[in-house]
Tab-separated table of N, CA and C and ligand atoms in Angstrom:
chain	number	residue	atom	x	y	z
A	1	MET	N	59.449	123.568	147.896
A	1	MET	CA	58.453	123.249	148.923
A	1	MET	C	58.715	121.833	149.463
A	2	THR	N	58.566	121.705	150.769
A	2	THR	CA	58.758	120.382	151.374
A	2	THR	C	57.652	119.440	150.926
A	3	SER	N	58.059	118.242	150.567
A	3	SER	CA	57.079	117.259	150.144
A	3	SER	C	56.860	116.237	151.257
A	4	LEU	N	55.635	116.127	151.704
A	4	LEU	CA	55.289	115.182	152.771
A	4	LEU	C	54.437	114.055	152.196
A	5	ARG	N	54.611	112.871	152.737
A	5	ARG	CA	53.812	111.709	152.331
A	5	ARG	C	53.318	111.014	153.591
A	6	ILE	N	52.047	110.650	153.610
A	6	ILE	CA	51.511	109.918	154.759
A	6	ILE	C	51.323	108.452	154.376
A	7	GLY	N	51.556	107.565	155.319
A	7	GLY	CA	51.379	106.140	155.059
A	7	GLY	C	50.578	105.489	156.172
A	8	HIS	N	49.837	104.458	155.812
A	8	HIS	CA	49.076	103.693	156.815
A	8	HIS	C	49.433	102.221	156.696
A	9	GLY	N	49.610	101.569	157.821
A	9	GLY	CA	49.869	100.133	157.831
A	9	GLY	C	48.893	99.439	158.767
A	10	TYR	N	48.487	98.239	158.393
A	10	TYR	CA	47.563	97.461	159.235
A	10	TYR	C	47.996	96.018	159.203
A	11	ASP	N	48.023	95.379	160.354
A	11	ASP	CA	48.373	93.959	160.385
A	11	ASP	C	47.633	93.261	161.514
A	12	VAL	N	47.433	91.985	161.323
A	12	VAL	CA	46.768	91.120	162.306
A	12	VAL	C	47.555	89.833	162.421
A	13	HIS	N	47.751	89.350	163.639
A	13	HIS	CA	48.276	88.002	163.831
A	13	HIS	C	47.376	87.262	164.809
A	14	ARG	N	47.322	85.943	164.594
A	14	ARG	CA	46.471	85.079	165.408
A	14	ARG	C	47.138	84.769	166.753
A	15	LEU	N	46.344	84.762	167.812
A	15	LEU	CA	46.851	84.399	169.140
A	15	LEU	C	46.774	82.885	169.328
A	16	VAL	N	47.867	82.313	169.787
A	16	VAL	CA	47.913	80.871	170.029
A	16	VAL	C	48.697	80.615	171.317
A	17	SER	N	48.558	79.414	171.858
A	17	SER	CA	49.392	79.080	173.003
A	17	SER	C	50.709	78.498	172.488
A	18	GLY	N	51.743	78.575	173.308
A	18	GLY	CA	53.028	77.985	172.933
A	18	GLY	C	53.893	78.870	172.059
A	19	ARG	N	53.533	80.145	171.928
A	19	ARG	CA	54.368	81.092	171.190
A	19	ARG	C	54.616	82.303	172.095
A	20	ALA	N	55.754	82.983	171.851
A	20	ALA	CA	56.051	84.192	172.623
A	20	ALA	C	55.200	85.344	172.094
A	21	LEU	N	54.865	86.257	173.001
A	21	LEU	CA	54.162	87.477	172.593
A	21	LEU	C	55.203	88.597	172.509
A	22	ILE	N	55.530	88.981	171.273
A	22	ILE	CA	56.531	90.023	171.050
A	22	ILE	C	55.857	91.193	170.351
A	23	LEU	N	55.858	92.333	171.012
A	23	LEU	CA	55.240	93.541	170.445
A	23	LEU	C	56.238	94.689	170.535
A	24	GLY	N	56.544	95.291	169.407
A	24	GLY	CA	57.514	96.386	169.407
A	24	GLY	C	58.860	95.947	169.975
A	25	GLY	N	59.210	94.696	169.729
A	25	GLY	CA	60.489	94.162	170.190
A	25	GLY	C	60.530	93.800	171.669
A	26	VAL	N	59.400	93.919	172.361
A	26	VAL	CA	59.356	93.594	173.790
A	26	VAL	C	58.692	92.222	173.972
A	27	VAL	N	59.364	91.349	174.680
A	27	VAL	CA	58.776	90.048	174.995
A	27	VAL	C	57.878	90.257	176.211
A	28	ILE	N	56.573	90.102	176.001
A	28	ILE	CA	55.592	90.421	177.043
A	28	ILE	C	55.075	89.138	177.676
A	29	PRO	N	55.209	89.029	178.991
A	29	PRO	CA	54.750	87.818	179.671
A	29	PRO	C	53.252	87.633	179.455
A	30	CYS	N	52.874	86.468	178.929
A	30	CYS	CA	51.460	86.223	178.614
A	30	CYS	C	51.281	84.729	178.394
A	31	GLU	N	50.064	84.231	178.628
A	31	GLU	CA	49.824	82.786	178.457
A	31	GLU	C	49.690	82.404	176.982
A	32	PHE	N	49.624	83.405	176.094
A	32	PHE	CA	49.576	83.098	174.669
A	32	PHE	C	50.485	84.058	173.905
A	33	GLY	N	50.747	83.717	172.646
A	33	GLY	CA	51.597	84.564	171.823
A	33	GLY	C	51.029	84.646	170.424
A	34	LEU	N	51.784	85.235	169.522
A	34	LEU	CA	51.284	85.436	168.163
A	34	LEU	C	51.915	84.460	167.185
A	35	LEU	N	51.061	83.929	166.325
A	35	LEU	CA	51.495	82.972	165.309
A	35	LEU	C	52.031	83.722	164.095
A	36	GLY	N	53.135	83.227	163.546
A	36	GLY	CA	53.667	83.870	162.349
A	36	GLY	C	54.940	83.201	161.891
A	37	HIS	N	55.327	83.514	160.668
A	37	HIS	CA	56.541	82.947	160.075
A	37	HIS	C	57.776	83.566	160.729
A	38	SER	N	57.720	84.884	160.958
A	38	SER	CA	58.805	85.592	161.644
A	38	SER	C	58.520	85.518	163.141
A	39	ASP	N	59.041	86.475	163.915
A	39	ASP	CA	58.703	86.528	165.341
A	39	ASP	C	57.279	87.025	165.568
A	40	ALA	N	56.555	87.336	164.476
A	40	ALA	CA	55.141	87.730	164.518
A	40	ALA	C	54.900	89.033	165.280
A	41	ASP	N	55.893	89.916	165.256
A	41	ASP	CA	55.761	91.216	165.930
A	41	ASP	C	54.836	92.104	165.091
A	42	VAL	N	53.560	92.002	165.412
A	42	VAL	CA	52.517	92.663	164.612
A	42	VAL	C	52.652	94.193	164.642
A	43	VAL	N	53.230	94.717	165.722
A	43	VAL	CA	53.462	96.170	165.820
A	43	VAL	C	54.504	96.596	164.785
A	44	ALA	N	55.638	95.910	164.775
A	44	ALA	CA	56.699	96.235	163.815
A	44	ALA	C	56.203	96.058	162.383
A	45	HIS	N	55.364	95.043	162.154
A	45	HIS	CA	54.872	94.788	160.797
A	45	HIS	C	53.992	95.938	160.297
A	46	ALA	N	53.090	96.409	161.141
A	46	ALA	CA	52.213	97.523	160.741
A	46	ALA	C	53.041	98.781	160.477
A	47	VAL	N	54.047	99.010	161.307
A	47	VAL	CA	54.917	100.187	161.124
A	47	VAL	C	55.660	100.079	159.786
A	48	MET	N	56.170	98.895	159.463
A	48	MET	CA	56.906	98.729	158.206
A	48	MET	C	56.013	99.036	157.005
A	49	ASP	N	54.765	98.569	157.035
A	49	ASP	CA	53.874	98.846	155.910
A	49	ASP	C	53.547	100.338	155.808
A	50	ALA	N	53.435	101.001	156.967
A	50	ALA	CA	53.155	102.453	156.959
A	50	ALA	C	54.322	103.231	156.346
A	51	LEU	N	55.528	102.695	156.449
A	51	LEU	CA	56.720	103.361	155.893
A	51	LEU	C	56.919	103.013	154.420
A	52	LEU	N	56.726	101.746	154.080
A	52	LEU	CA	57.043	101.279	152.722
A	52	LEU	C	56.105	101.858	151.667
A	53	SER	N	54.832	101.846	151.960
A	53	SER	CA	53.845	102.231	150.955
A	53	SER	C	54.036	103.667	150.445
A	54	PRO	N	54.130	104.678	151.325
A	54	PRO	CA	54.287	106.045	150.801
A	54	PRO	C	55.646	106.289	150.150
A	55	ALA	N	56.627	105.417	150.419
A	55	ALA	CA	57.936	105.553	149.771
A	55	ALA	C	57.943	104.841	148.410
A	56	GLY	N	56.793	104.258	148.043
A	56	GLY	CA	56.687	103.586	146.754
A	56	GLY	C	57.346	102.217	146.741
A	57	LEU	N	57.463	101.616	147.926
A	57	LEU	CA	58.176	100.338	148.032
A	57	LEU	C	57.252	99.150	148.290
A	58	GLY	N	55.955	99.356	148.121
A	58	GLY	CA	55.036	98.224	148.271
A	58	GLY	C	54.733	97.913	149.716
A	59	ASP	N	54.934	96.641	150.099
A	59	ASP	CA	54.649	96.232	151.480
A	59	ASP	C	55.611	95.133	151.916
A	60	ILE	N	55.509	94.735	153.190
A	60	ILE	CA	56.489	93.765	153.698
A	60	ILE	C	56.322	92.380	153.085
A	61	GLY	N	55.105	92.057	152.633
A	61	GLY	CA	54.890	90.768	151.970
A	61	GLY	C	55.752	90.654	150.716
A	62	LYS	N	55.968	91.789	150.067
A	62	LYS	CA	56.756	91.827	148.851
A	62	LYS	C	58.258	91.760	149.185
A	63	LEU	N	58.639	92.501	150.237
A	63	LEU	CA	60.057	92.586	150.605
A	63	LEU	C	60.569	91.340	151.320
A	64	PHE	N	59.754	90.845	152.251
A	64	PHE	CA	60.166	89.712	153.085
A	64	PHE	C	59.082	88.633	153.010
A	65	PRO	N	59.002	87.898	151.900
A	65	PRO	CA	57.916	86.909	151.732
A	65	PRO	C	57.922	85.844	152.830
A	66	ASP	N	56.719	85.487	153.311
A	66	ASP	CA	56.659	84.501	154.400
A	66	ASP	C	56.861	83.081	153.888
A	67	THR	N	57.112	82.971	152.572
A	67	THR	CA	57.461	81.667	152.006
A	67	THR	C	58.983	81.489	151.977
A	68	ASP	N	59.708	82.572	152.315
A	68	ASP	CA	61.171	82.534	152.264
A	68	ASP	C	61.730	82.070	153.612
A	69	PRO	N	62.414	80.913	153.608
A	69	PRO	CA	62.947	80.383	154.870
A	69	PRO	C	63.911	81.350	155.569
A	70	ALA	N	64.474	82.306	154.817
A	70	ALA	CA	65.406	83.276	155.408
A	70	ALA	C	64.733	84.088	156.510
A	71	TYR	N	63.394	84.197	156.448
A	71	TYR	CA	62.693	85.041	157.418
A	71	TYR	C	61.986	84.237	158.506
A	72	ALA	N	62.234	82.921	158.551
A	72	ALA	CA	61.644	82.097	159.608
A	72	ALA	C	62.202	82.565	160.947
A	73	GLY	N	61.315	82.928	161.864
A	73	GLY	CA	61.721	83.375	163.196
A	73	GLY	C	62.448	84.705	163.195
A	74	ALA	N	62.370	85.434	162.074
A	74	ALA	CA	63.134	86.689	161.947
A	74	ALA	C	62.772	87.698	163.027
A	75	ASP	N	63.797	88.454	163.458
A	75	ASP	CA	63.614	89.554	164.404
A	75	ASP	C	63.037	90.734	163.609
A	76	SER	N	61.784	91.046	163.853
A	76	SER	CA	61.102	92.064	163.047
A	76	SER	C	61.716	93.457	163.216
A	77	LEU	N	62.358	93.719	164.356
A	77	LEU	CA	63.010	95.025	164.506
A	77	LEU	C	64.205	95.149	163.557
A	78	GLN	N	64.855	94.022	163.284
A	78	GLN	CA	65.934	94.033	162.289
A	78	GLN	C	65.362	94.305	160.897
A	79	LEU	N	64.203	93.727	160.623
A	79	LEU	CA	63.544	93.985	159.335
A	79	LEU	C	63.152	95.457	159.247
A	80	LEU	N	62.734	96.033	160.369
A	80	LEU	CA	62.369	97.462	160.394
A	80	LEU	C	63.591	98.333	160.100
A	81	ARG	N	64.745	97.908	160.596
A	81	ARG	CA	65.991	98.634	160.264
A	81	ARG	C	66.241	98.630	158.763
A	82	GLU	N	66.040	97.468	158.169
A	82	GLU	CA	66.244	97.334	156.726
A	82	GLU	C	65.227	98.178	155.946
A	83	VAL	N	63.988	98.184	156.404
A	83	VAL	CA	62.952	99.007	155.771
A	83	VAL	C	63.337	100.491	155.860
A	84	THR	N	63.818	100.904	157.010
A	84	THR	CA	64.238	102.306	157.220
A	84	THR	C	65.355	102.669	156.244
A	85	ARG	N	66.293	101.742	156.065
A	85	ARG	CA	67.397	101.966	155.145
A	85	ARG	C	66.863	102.159	153.714
A	86	ARG	N	65.930	101.299	153.333
A	86	ARG	CA	65.393	101.377	151.971
A	86	ARG	C	64.560	102.643	151.745
A	87	VAL	N	63.805	103.026	152.776
A	87	VAL	CA	63.011	104.256	152.679
A	87	VAL	C	63.956	105.461	152.535
A	88	GLY	N	65.051	105.446	153.284
A	88	GLY	CA	66.062	106.504	153.192
A	88	GLY	C	66.696	106.540	151.804
A	89	ALA	N	66.929	105.363	151.251
A	89	ALA	CA	67.541	105.270	149.918
A	89	ALA	C	66.608	105.819	148.842
A	90	GLN	N	65.318	105.832	149.141
A	90	GLN	CA	64.331	106.411	148.210
A	90	GLN	C	64.263	107.934	148.364
A	91	GLY	N	65.008	108.460	149.358
A	91	GLY	CA	65.051	109.909	149.546
A	91	GLY	C	64.087	110.445	150.594
A	92	TYR	N	63.595	109.541	151.451
A	92	TYR	CA	62.638	109.982	152.473
A	92	TYR	C	63.203	109.864	153.888
A	93	ALA	N	62.896	110.891	154.708
A	93	ALA	CA	63.190	110.846	156.135
A	93	ALA	C	61.872	110.631	156.878
A	94	ILE	N	61.939	109.912	157.995
A	94	ILE	CA	60.722	109.641	158.778
A	94	ILE	C	60.491	110.816	159.728
A	95	VAL	N	59.337	111.446	159.608
A	95	VAL	CA	59.002	112.571	160.501
A	95	VAL	C	58.466	112.029	161.821
A	96	ASN	N	57.416	111.236	161.764
A	96	ASN	CA	56.894	110.607	162.979
A	96	ASN	C	56.055	109.386	162.634
A	97	VAL	N	55.847	108.562	163.636
A	97	VAL	CA	55.055	107.338	163.490
A	97	VAL	C	54.108	107.258	164.674
A	98	ASP	N	52.851	106.927	164.415
A	98	ASP	CA	51.871	106.769	165.491
A	98	ASP	C	51.196	105.407	165.344
A	99	VAL	N	51.124	104.684	166.449
A	99	VAL	CA	50.663	103.290	166.422
A	99	VAL	C	49.478	103.101	167.370
A	100	THR	N	48.500	102.312	166.926
A	100	THR	CA	47.401	101.910	167.814
A	100	THR	C	47.308	100.390	167.826
A	101	VAL	N	47.424	99.810	169.009
A	101	VAL	CA	47.333	98.357	169.167
A	101	VAL	C	45.936	98.015	169.674
A	102	LEU	N	45.288	97.059	169.003
A	102	LEU	CA	43.963	96.607	169.429
A	102	LEU	C	44.118	95.218	170.052
A	103	ALA	N	44.041	95.170	171.364
A	103	ALA	CA	44.251	93.899	172.069
A	103	ALA	C	43.362	93.857	173.307
A	104	GLN	N	42.649	92.757	173.465
A	104	GLN	CA	41.820	92.592	174.663
A	104	GLN	C	42.698	92.327	175.888
A	105	LYS	N	43.735	91.529	175.678
A	105	LYS	CA	44.686	91.161	176.732
A	105	LYS	C	46.059	91.022	176.113
A	106	PRO	N	47.158	91.143	176.788
A	106	PRO	CA	47.268	91.615	178.173
A	106	PRO	C	47.255	93.145	178.226
A	107	LYS	N	47.323	93.701	179.404
A	107	LYS	CA	47.441	95.156	179.564
A	107	LYS	C	48.824	95.570	179.063
A	108	LEU	N	48.866	96.525	178.154
A	108	LEU	CA	50.143	96.878	177.521
A	108	LEU	C	50.800	98.130	178.094
A	109	ALA	N	50.085	98.833	178.963
A	109	ALA	CA	50.622	100.095	179.510
A	109	ALA	C	52.041	99.962	180.085
A	110	PRO	N	52.342	98.889	180.824
A	110	PRO	CA	53.692	98.797	181.412
A	110	PRO	C	54.809	98.670	180.365
A	111	TYR	N	54.456	98.321	179.129
A	111	TYR	CA	55.472	98.061	178.097
A	111	TYR	C	55.520	99.141	177.019
A	112	ARG	N	54.616	100.110	177.156
A	112	ARG	CA	54.464	101.152	176.131
A	112	ARG	C	55.759	101.913	175.854
A	113	GLU	N	56.367	102.417	176.913
A	113	GLU	CA	57.579	103.229	176.765
A	113	GLU	C	58.690	102.457	176.052
A	114	LEU	N	58.862	101.209	176.466
A	114	LEU	CA	59.929	100.388	175.885
A	114	LEU	C	59.648	100.075	174.411
A	115	MET	N	58.406	99.815	174.091
A	115	MET	CA	58.043	99.556	172.688
A	115	MET	C	58.363	100.781	171.834
A	116	MET	N	57.998	101.957	172.318
A	116	MET	CA	58.241	103.198	171.555
A	116	MET	C	59.739	103.420	171.378
A	117	LYS	N	60.482	103.140	172.449
A	117	LYS	CA	61.938	103.316	172.403
A	117	LYS	C	62.574	102.366	171.384
A	118	ASN	N	62.154	101.104	171.429
A	118	ASN	CA	62.684	100.104	170.484
A	118	ASN	C	62.397	100.483	169.036
A	119	LEU	N	61.174	100.920	168.779
A	119	LEU	CA	60.786	101.281	167.404
A	119	LEU	C	61.599	102.486	166.939
A	120	ALA	N	61.740	103.488	167.810
A	120	ALA	CA	62.488	104.701	167.458
A	120	ALA	C	63.952	104.360	167.152
A	121	LEU	N	64.510	103.504	167.971
A	121	LEU	CA	65.906	103.093	167.793
A	121	LEU	C	66.084	102.387	166.443
A	122	ALA	N	65.171	101.491	166.124
A	122	ALA	CA	65.259	100.744	164.853
A	122	ALA	C	65.125	101.673	163.650
A	123	MET	N	64.366	102.770	163.823
A	123	MET	CA	64.164	103.710	162.710
A	123	MET	C	65.164	104.856	162.742
A	124	GLY	N	66.004	104.886	163.785
A	124	GLY	CA	67.029	105.919	163.885
A	124	GLY	C	66.457	107.319	164.063
A	125	ILE	N	65.321	107.415	164.760
A	125	ILE	CA	64.727	108.733	165.020
A	125	ILE	C	64.553	108.917	166.535
A	126	PRO	N	64.423	110.161	167.004
A	126	PRO	CA	64.255	110.378	168.442
A	126	PRO	C	62.973	109.714	168.970
A	127	ALA	N	63.034	109.248	170.195
A	127	ALA	CA	61.897	108.541	170.808
A	127	ALA	C	60.639	109.404	170.815
A	128	SER	N	60.820	110.722	170.858
A	128	SER	CA	59.660	111.632	170.892
A	128	SER	C	58.857	111.601	169.591
A	129	ARG	N	59.421	111.010	168.552
A	129	ARG	CA	58.727	110.972	167.256
A	129	ARG	C	57.931	109.684	167.047
A	130	VAL	N	57.960	108.825	168.051
A	130	VAL	CA	57.181	107.585	167.967
A	130	VAL	C	56.178	107.566	169.113
A	131	THR	N	54.901	107.408	168.774
A	131	THR	CA	53.873	107.329	169.806
A	131	THR	C	53.081	106.037	169.620
A	132	LEU	N	52.640	105.477	170.722
A	132	LEU	CA	51.927	104.196	170.677
A	132	LEU	C	50.915	104.165	171.806
A	133	LYS	N	49.721	103.725	171.479
A	133	LYS	CA	48.715	103.525	172.511
A	133	LYS	C	47.996	102.223	172.236
A	134	ALA	N	47.400	101.672	173.279
A	134	ALA	CA	46.689	100.408	173.128
A	134	ALA	C	45.254	100.597	173.580
A	135	THR	N	44.366	99.868	172.935
A	135	THR	CA	42.965	99.899	173.347
A	135	THR	C	42.377	98.502	173.220
A	136	THR	N	41.342	98.222	173.979
A	136	THR	CA	40.581	96.999	173.748
A	136	THR	C	39.457	97.371	172.778
A	137	GLU	N	38.789	96.360	172.263
A	137	GLU	CA	37.599	96.626	171.466
A	137	GLU	C	36.365	96.168	172.245
A	138	GLU	N	36.457	96.365	173.565
A	138	GLU	CA	35.302	96.125	174.440
A	138	GLU	C	34.749	94.706	174.312
A	139	GLY	N	35.644	93.750	174.096
A	139	GLY	CA	35.202	92.358	174.006
A	139	GLY	C	34.572	91.998	172.673
A	140	LEU	N	34.532	92.940	171.743
A	140	LEU	CA	33.873	92.690	170.449
A	140	LEU	C	34.864	92.169	169.413
A	141	GLY	N	34.342	91.436	168.435
A	141	GLY	CA	35.146	91.022	167.286
A	141	GLY	C	36.263	90.059	167.646
A	142	PHE	N	37.207	89.894	166.708
A	142	PHE	CA	38.244	88.877	166.914
A	142	PHE	C	39.264	89.270	167.971
A	143	THR	N	39.479	90.584	168.149
A	143	THR	CA	40.412	90.957	169.232
A	143	THR	C	39.732	90.731	170.577
A	144	GLY	N	38.448	91.027	170.627
A	144	GLY	CA	37.696	90.840	171.869
A	144	GLY	C	37.594	89.383	172.263
A	145	ALA	N	37.522	88.507	171.262
A	145	ALA	CA	37.423	87.060	171.508
A	145	ALA	C	38.792	86.426	171.744
A	146	LEU	N	39.837	87.252	171.831
A	146	LEU	CA	41.220	86.781	172.032
A	146	LEU	C	41.681	85.859	170.913
A	147	GLU	N	41.155	86.074	169.714
A	147	GLU	CA	41.603	85.283	168.561
A	147	GLU	C	42.832	85.902	167.912
A	148	GLY	N	43.026	87.185	168.139
A	148	GLY	CA	44.171	87.838	167.511
A	148	GLY	C	44.406	89.230	168.064
A	149	ILE	N	45.510	89.816	167.623
A	149	ILE	CA	45.839	91.206	167.949
A	149	ILE	C	45.976	91.941	166.621
A	150	ALA	N	45.395	93.134	166.552
A	150	ALA	CA	45.465	93.961	165.343
A	150	ALA	C	46.201	95.250	165.667
A	151	VAL	N	46.879	95.788	164.673
A	151	VAL	CA	47.631	97.035	164.869
A	151	VAL	C	47.452	97.941	163.650
A	152	HIS	N	47.168	99.194	163.929
A	152	HIS	CA	47.189	100.242	162.895
A	152	HIS	C	48.412	101.122	163.147
A	153	ALA	N	49.065	101.556	162.081
A	153	ALA	CA	50.173	102.504	162.226
A	153	ALA	C	50.066	103.539	161.116
A	154	VAL	N	50.371	104.780	161.448
A	154	VAL	CA	50.498	105.811	160.414
A	154	VAL	C	51.890	106.415	160.524
A	155	ALA	N	52.422	106.774	159.379
A	155	ALA	CA	53.767	107.364	159.352
A	155	ALA	C	53.744	108.575	158.435
A	156	LEU	N	54.522	109.575	158.811
A	156	LEU	CA	54.697	110.737	157.945
A	156	LEU	C	56.144	110.738	157.453
A	157	LEU	N	56.281	110.829	156.136
A	157	LEU	CA	57.612	110.875	155.516
A	157	LEU	C	57.825	112.248	154.891
A	158	GLU	N	59.058	112.683	154.928
A	158	GLU	CA	59.413	113.965	154.324
A	158	GLU	C	60.486	113.718	153.277
A	159	GLN	N	60.253	114.236	152.079
A	159	GLN	CA	61.248	114.070	151.021
A	159	GLN	C	62.477	114.917	151.354
A	160	MET	N	63.626	114.273	151.361
A	160	MET	CA	64.861	114.993	151.704
A	160	MET	C	65.303	115.839	150.504
A	161	GLU	N	65.991	116.933	150.821
A	161	GLU	CA	66.540	117.788	149.766
A	161	GLU	C	67.482	116.961	148.911
A	162	SER	N	67.428	117.113	147.617
A	162	SER	CA	68.388	116.376	146.790
A	162	SER	C	69.757	117.035	146.937
A	163	ARG	N	70.753	116.205	147.036
A	163	ARG	CA	72.111	116.720	147.301
A	163	ARG	C	72.866	116.904	145.989
A	164	GLU	N	72.507	117.923	145.248
A	164	GLU	CA	73.209	118.157	143.982
A	164	GLU	C	74.328	119.159	144.186
B	201	MG	MG1	52.534	90.372	159.905
């Protein structure tokens, strides 16, 4: 019987001025960006946690500690490639990934397709298996106050046949 595992990832980064806004590997023109040790790509981070946890690999804090200078300014899509490799080494294939971005600003619709394409490419799966949508929280809470951007991601993993 096919064994399926579901994973959920959640991440938040603070919005500040003087930083680039990078979501799903896309540099999005905006008057503010996300604070972080790496490139602060909160979309890629949530996706990585959704993949790592059901594969029994913990989370990105464990794999890529933000105290490690090796990850200063790191390209999170490269980290996602590494996560995909490790998940594969555990015997899991990625079935699909679905992402929800919670952001008051900017409007993300023009960048949606490219973000999905970048994520799919980094995970080595067809673009049709990655879906992403963005919503505001109607001005409420920390996303509404433009203090940060939050992302939820879910991933479905399928245990690959053992090659005996
Ligand atoms: Mg993060």
